[in-house]
mmCIF file of C-alpha atoms in Angstrom:
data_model
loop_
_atom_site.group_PDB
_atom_site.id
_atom_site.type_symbol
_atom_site.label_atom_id
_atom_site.label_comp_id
_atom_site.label_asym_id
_atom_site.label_seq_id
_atom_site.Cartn_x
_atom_site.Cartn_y
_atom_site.Cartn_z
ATOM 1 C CA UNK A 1 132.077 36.339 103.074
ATOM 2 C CA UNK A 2 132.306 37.106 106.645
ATOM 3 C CA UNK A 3 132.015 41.319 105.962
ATOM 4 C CA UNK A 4 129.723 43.256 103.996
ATOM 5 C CA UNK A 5 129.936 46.744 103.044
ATOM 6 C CA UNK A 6 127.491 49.056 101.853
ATOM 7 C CA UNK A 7 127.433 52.819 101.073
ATOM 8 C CA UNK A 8 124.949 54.872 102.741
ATOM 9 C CA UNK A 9 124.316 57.329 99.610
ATOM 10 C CA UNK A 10 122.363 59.610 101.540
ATOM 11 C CA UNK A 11 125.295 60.688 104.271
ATOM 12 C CA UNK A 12 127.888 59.496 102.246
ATOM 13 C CA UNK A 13 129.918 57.239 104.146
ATOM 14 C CA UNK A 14 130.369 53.375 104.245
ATOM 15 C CA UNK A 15 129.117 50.287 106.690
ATOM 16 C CA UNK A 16 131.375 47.262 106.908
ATOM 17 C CA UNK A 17 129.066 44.627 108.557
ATOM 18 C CA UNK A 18 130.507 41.248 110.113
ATOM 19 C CA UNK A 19 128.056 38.608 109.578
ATOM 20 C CA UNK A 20 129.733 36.802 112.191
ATOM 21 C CA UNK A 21 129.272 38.794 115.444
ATOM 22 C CA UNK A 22 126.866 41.632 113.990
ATOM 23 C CA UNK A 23 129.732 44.920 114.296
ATOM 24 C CA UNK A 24 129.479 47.702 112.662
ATOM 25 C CA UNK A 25 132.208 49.564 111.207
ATOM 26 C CA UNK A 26 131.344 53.539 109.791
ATOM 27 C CA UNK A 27 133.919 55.646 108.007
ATOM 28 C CA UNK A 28 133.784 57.869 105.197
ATOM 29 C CA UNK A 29 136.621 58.604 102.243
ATOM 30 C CA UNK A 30 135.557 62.674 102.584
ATOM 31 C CA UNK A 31 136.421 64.540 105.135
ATOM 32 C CA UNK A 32 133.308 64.345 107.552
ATOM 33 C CA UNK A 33 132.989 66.786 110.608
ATOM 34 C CA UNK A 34 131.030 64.279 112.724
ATOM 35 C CA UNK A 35 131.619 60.539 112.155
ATOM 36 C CA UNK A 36 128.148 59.059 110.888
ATOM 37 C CA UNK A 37 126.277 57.264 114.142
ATOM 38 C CA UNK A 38 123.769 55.514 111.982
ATOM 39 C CA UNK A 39 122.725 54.822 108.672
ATOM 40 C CA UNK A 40 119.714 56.777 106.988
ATOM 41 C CA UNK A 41 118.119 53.586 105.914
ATOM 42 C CA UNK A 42 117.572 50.263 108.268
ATOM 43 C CA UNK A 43 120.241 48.155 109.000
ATOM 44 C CA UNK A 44 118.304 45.885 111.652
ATOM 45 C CA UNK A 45 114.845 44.964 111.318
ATOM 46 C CA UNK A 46 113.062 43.453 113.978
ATOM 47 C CA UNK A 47 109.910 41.252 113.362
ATOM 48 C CA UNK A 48 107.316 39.175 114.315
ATOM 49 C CA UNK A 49 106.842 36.094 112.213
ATOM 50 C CA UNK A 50 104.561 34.262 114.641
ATOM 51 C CA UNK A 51 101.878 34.904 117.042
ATOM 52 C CA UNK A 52 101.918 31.149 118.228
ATOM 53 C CA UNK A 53 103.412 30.151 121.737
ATOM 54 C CA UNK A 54 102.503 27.555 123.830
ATOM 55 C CA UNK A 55 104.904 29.110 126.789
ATOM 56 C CA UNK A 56 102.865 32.026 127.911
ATOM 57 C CA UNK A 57 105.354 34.065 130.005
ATOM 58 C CA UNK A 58 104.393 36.331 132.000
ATOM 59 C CA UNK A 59 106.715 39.080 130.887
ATOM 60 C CA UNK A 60 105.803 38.136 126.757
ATOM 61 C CA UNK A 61 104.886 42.143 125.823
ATOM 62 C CA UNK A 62 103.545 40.084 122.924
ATOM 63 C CA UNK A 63 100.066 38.802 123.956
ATOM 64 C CA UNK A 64 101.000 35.477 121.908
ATOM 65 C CA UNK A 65 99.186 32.356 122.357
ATOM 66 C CA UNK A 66 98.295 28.811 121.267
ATOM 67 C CA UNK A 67 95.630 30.280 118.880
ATOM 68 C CA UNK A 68 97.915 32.511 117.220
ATOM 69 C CA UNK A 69 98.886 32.061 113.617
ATOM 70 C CA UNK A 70 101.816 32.057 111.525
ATOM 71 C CA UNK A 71 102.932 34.785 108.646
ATOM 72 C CA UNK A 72 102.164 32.565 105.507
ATOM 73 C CA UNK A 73 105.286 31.818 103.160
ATOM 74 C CA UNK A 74 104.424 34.203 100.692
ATOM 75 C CA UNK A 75 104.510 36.840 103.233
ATOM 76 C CA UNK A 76 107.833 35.998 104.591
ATOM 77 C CA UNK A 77 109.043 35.980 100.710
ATOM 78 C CA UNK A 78 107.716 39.045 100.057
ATOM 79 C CA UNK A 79 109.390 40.357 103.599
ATOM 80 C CA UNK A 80 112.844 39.248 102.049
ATOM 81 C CA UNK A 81 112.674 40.904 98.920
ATOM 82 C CA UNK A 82 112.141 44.271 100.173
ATOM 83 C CA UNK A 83 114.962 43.389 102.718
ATOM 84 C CA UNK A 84 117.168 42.821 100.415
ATOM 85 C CA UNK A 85 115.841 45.522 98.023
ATOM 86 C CA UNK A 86 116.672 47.947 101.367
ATOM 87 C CA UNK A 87 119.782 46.279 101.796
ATOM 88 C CA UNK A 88 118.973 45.501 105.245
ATOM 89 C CA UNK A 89 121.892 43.560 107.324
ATOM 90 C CA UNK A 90 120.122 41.441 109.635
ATOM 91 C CA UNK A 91 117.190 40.550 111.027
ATOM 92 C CA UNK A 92 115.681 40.008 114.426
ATOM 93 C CA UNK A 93 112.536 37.435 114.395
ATOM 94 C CA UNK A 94 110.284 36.689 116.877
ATOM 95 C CA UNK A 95 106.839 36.214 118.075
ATOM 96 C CA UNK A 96 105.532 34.247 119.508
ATOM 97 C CA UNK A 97 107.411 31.114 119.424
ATOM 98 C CA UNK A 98 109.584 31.494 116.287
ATOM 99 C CA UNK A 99 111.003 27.926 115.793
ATOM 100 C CA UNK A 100 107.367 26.342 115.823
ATOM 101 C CA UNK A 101 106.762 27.642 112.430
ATOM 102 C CA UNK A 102 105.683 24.745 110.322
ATOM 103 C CA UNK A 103 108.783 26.525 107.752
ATOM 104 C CA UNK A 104 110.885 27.546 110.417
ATOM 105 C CA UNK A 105 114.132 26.091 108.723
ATOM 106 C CA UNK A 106 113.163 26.945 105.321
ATOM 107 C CA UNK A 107 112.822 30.389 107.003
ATOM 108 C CA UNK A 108 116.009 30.890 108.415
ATOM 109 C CA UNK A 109 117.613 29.180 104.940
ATOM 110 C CA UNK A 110 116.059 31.915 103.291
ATOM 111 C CA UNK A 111 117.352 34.668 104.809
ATOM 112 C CA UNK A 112 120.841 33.654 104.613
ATOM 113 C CA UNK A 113 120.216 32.871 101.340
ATOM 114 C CA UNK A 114 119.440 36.561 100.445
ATOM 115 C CA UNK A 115 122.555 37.566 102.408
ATOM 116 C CA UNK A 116 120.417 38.855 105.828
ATOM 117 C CA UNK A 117 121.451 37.282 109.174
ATOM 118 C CA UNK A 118 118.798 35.702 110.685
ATOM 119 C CA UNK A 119 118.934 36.505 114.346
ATOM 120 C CA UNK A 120 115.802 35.102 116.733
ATOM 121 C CA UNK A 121 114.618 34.483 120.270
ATOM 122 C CA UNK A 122 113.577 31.456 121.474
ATOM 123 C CA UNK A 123 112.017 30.030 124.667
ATOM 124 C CA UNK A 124 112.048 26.387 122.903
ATOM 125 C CA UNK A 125 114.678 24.601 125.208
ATOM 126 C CA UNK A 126 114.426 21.897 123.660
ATOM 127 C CA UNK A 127 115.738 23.526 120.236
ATOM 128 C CA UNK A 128 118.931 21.871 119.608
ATOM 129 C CA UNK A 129 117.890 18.661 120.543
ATOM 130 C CA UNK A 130 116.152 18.917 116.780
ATOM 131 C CA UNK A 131 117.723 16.919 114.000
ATOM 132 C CA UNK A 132 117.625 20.245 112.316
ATOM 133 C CA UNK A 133 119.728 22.250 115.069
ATOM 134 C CA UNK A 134 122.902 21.778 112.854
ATOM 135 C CA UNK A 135 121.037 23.517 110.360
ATOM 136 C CA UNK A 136 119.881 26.101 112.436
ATOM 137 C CA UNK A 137 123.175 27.400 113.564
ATOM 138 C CA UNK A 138 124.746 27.288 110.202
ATOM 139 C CA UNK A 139 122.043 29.434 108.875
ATOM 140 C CA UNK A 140 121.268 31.805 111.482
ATOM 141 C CA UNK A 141 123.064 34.687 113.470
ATOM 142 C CA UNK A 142 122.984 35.628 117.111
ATOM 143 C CA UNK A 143 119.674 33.138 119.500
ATOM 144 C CA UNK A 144 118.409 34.917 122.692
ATOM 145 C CA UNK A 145 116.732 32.418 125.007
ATOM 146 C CA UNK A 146 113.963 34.125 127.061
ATOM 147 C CA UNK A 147 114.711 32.622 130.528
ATOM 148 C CA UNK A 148 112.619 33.738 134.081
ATOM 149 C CA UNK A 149 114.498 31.626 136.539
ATOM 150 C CA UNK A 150 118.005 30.507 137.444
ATOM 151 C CA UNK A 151 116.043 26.630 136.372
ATOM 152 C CA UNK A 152 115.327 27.890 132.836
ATOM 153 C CA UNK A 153 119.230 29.322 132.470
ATOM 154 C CA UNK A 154 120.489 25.783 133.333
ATOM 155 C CA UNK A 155 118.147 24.222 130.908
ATOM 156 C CA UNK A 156 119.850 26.862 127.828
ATOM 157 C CA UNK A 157 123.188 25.402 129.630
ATOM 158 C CA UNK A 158 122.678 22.084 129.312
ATOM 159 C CA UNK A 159 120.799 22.361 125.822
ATOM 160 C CA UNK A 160 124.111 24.092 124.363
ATOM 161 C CA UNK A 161 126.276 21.648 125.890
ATOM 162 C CA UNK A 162 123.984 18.695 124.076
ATOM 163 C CA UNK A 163 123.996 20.821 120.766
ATOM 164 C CA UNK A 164 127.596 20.116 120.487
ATOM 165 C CA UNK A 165 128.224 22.769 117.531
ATOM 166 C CA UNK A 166 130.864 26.054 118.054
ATOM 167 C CA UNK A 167 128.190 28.218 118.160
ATOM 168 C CA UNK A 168 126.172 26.808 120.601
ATOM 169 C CA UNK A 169 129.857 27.055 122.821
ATOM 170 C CA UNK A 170 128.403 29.536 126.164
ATOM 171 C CA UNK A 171 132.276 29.209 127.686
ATOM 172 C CA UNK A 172 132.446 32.635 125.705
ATOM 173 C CA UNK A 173 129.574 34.105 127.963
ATOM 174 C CA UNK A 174 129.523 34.249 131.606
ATOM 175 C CA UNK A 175 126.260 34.711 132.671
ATOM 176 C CA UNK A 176 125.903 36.166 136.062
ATOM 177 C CA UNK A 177 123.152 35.447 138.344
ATOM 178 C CA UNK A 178 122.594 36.974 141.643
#
């Protein structure tokens, strides 16, 4: 199902969520004086699955490097249960270098498996040129590339163009660079 809804019991009023392209619809059946601006539990988590990353960026806020280490599996399982126990929507991952988890697809399976979108950044250009980058995109929400040059945006360019998949399509973004 491309919506979700879920009542917010606490303010009394409802959140239809499209999986698809992460909107948020808030109304309420009673007649509220102020229209509800966000929910009193999360709806977006964001979190770091990874302190691994062989890119070291100068603007990564995230001290990561190539001696990080990965959340273990039974971690992450646990992190989905009480996601879904909190009835969270979606999820933003990140690290480090997400997609370098040694269970990076089982990861992202998991999540929509337990109804969360899976939403991540990525500096890993080479991503869809994976035999798993079908599987990626049919599993996961929204990917943010971390570029730092007009170079690294043509690279995302041509690496969506290879991926060949709908939602790897940027003719629905223009980009501007200055």
């Amino acid at each position: 199902a491309e919506w979700l809804a879920r009542k917010d019991k606490k303010l009394d009023f409802w959140t239809l969520f499209n999986r698809q392209n992460g909107s948020k619809i808030r109304f309420s059946f009673n007649d509220l004086t102020v229209a509800p601006t966000k929910a009193s539990a999360p709806e977006l988590v964001d979190i770091k699955l990874t302190d691994f990353c062989p890119f070291g960026c100068d603007f990564c806020y995230q001290d990561s490097t190539l001696q990080g280490q990965h959340a273990s599996m039974d971690t992450i399982h646990n992190i989905v249960e009480k996601l879904k126990e909190a009835e969270v929507f979606e999820l933003a991952a990140g690290g480090g270098e997400v997609t370098l988890h040694p269970n990076f697809i089982e990861i992202v399976k998991l999540f929509k498996d337990n109804g969360i979108v899976f939403n991540f950044t990525t500096r890993n250009y080479n991503l869809f040129k994976s035999p798993h980058a079908h599987t990626i995109l049919d599993n996961s929400g929204a990917i943010a590339f971390s570029i730092g040059s007009v170079d690294d945006l043509k690279k995302v360019q041509s690496a969506c163009i290879e991926a060949k998949h709908p939602k790897a399509n940027l003719q629905q973004y223009q980009p501007s660079i200055n």
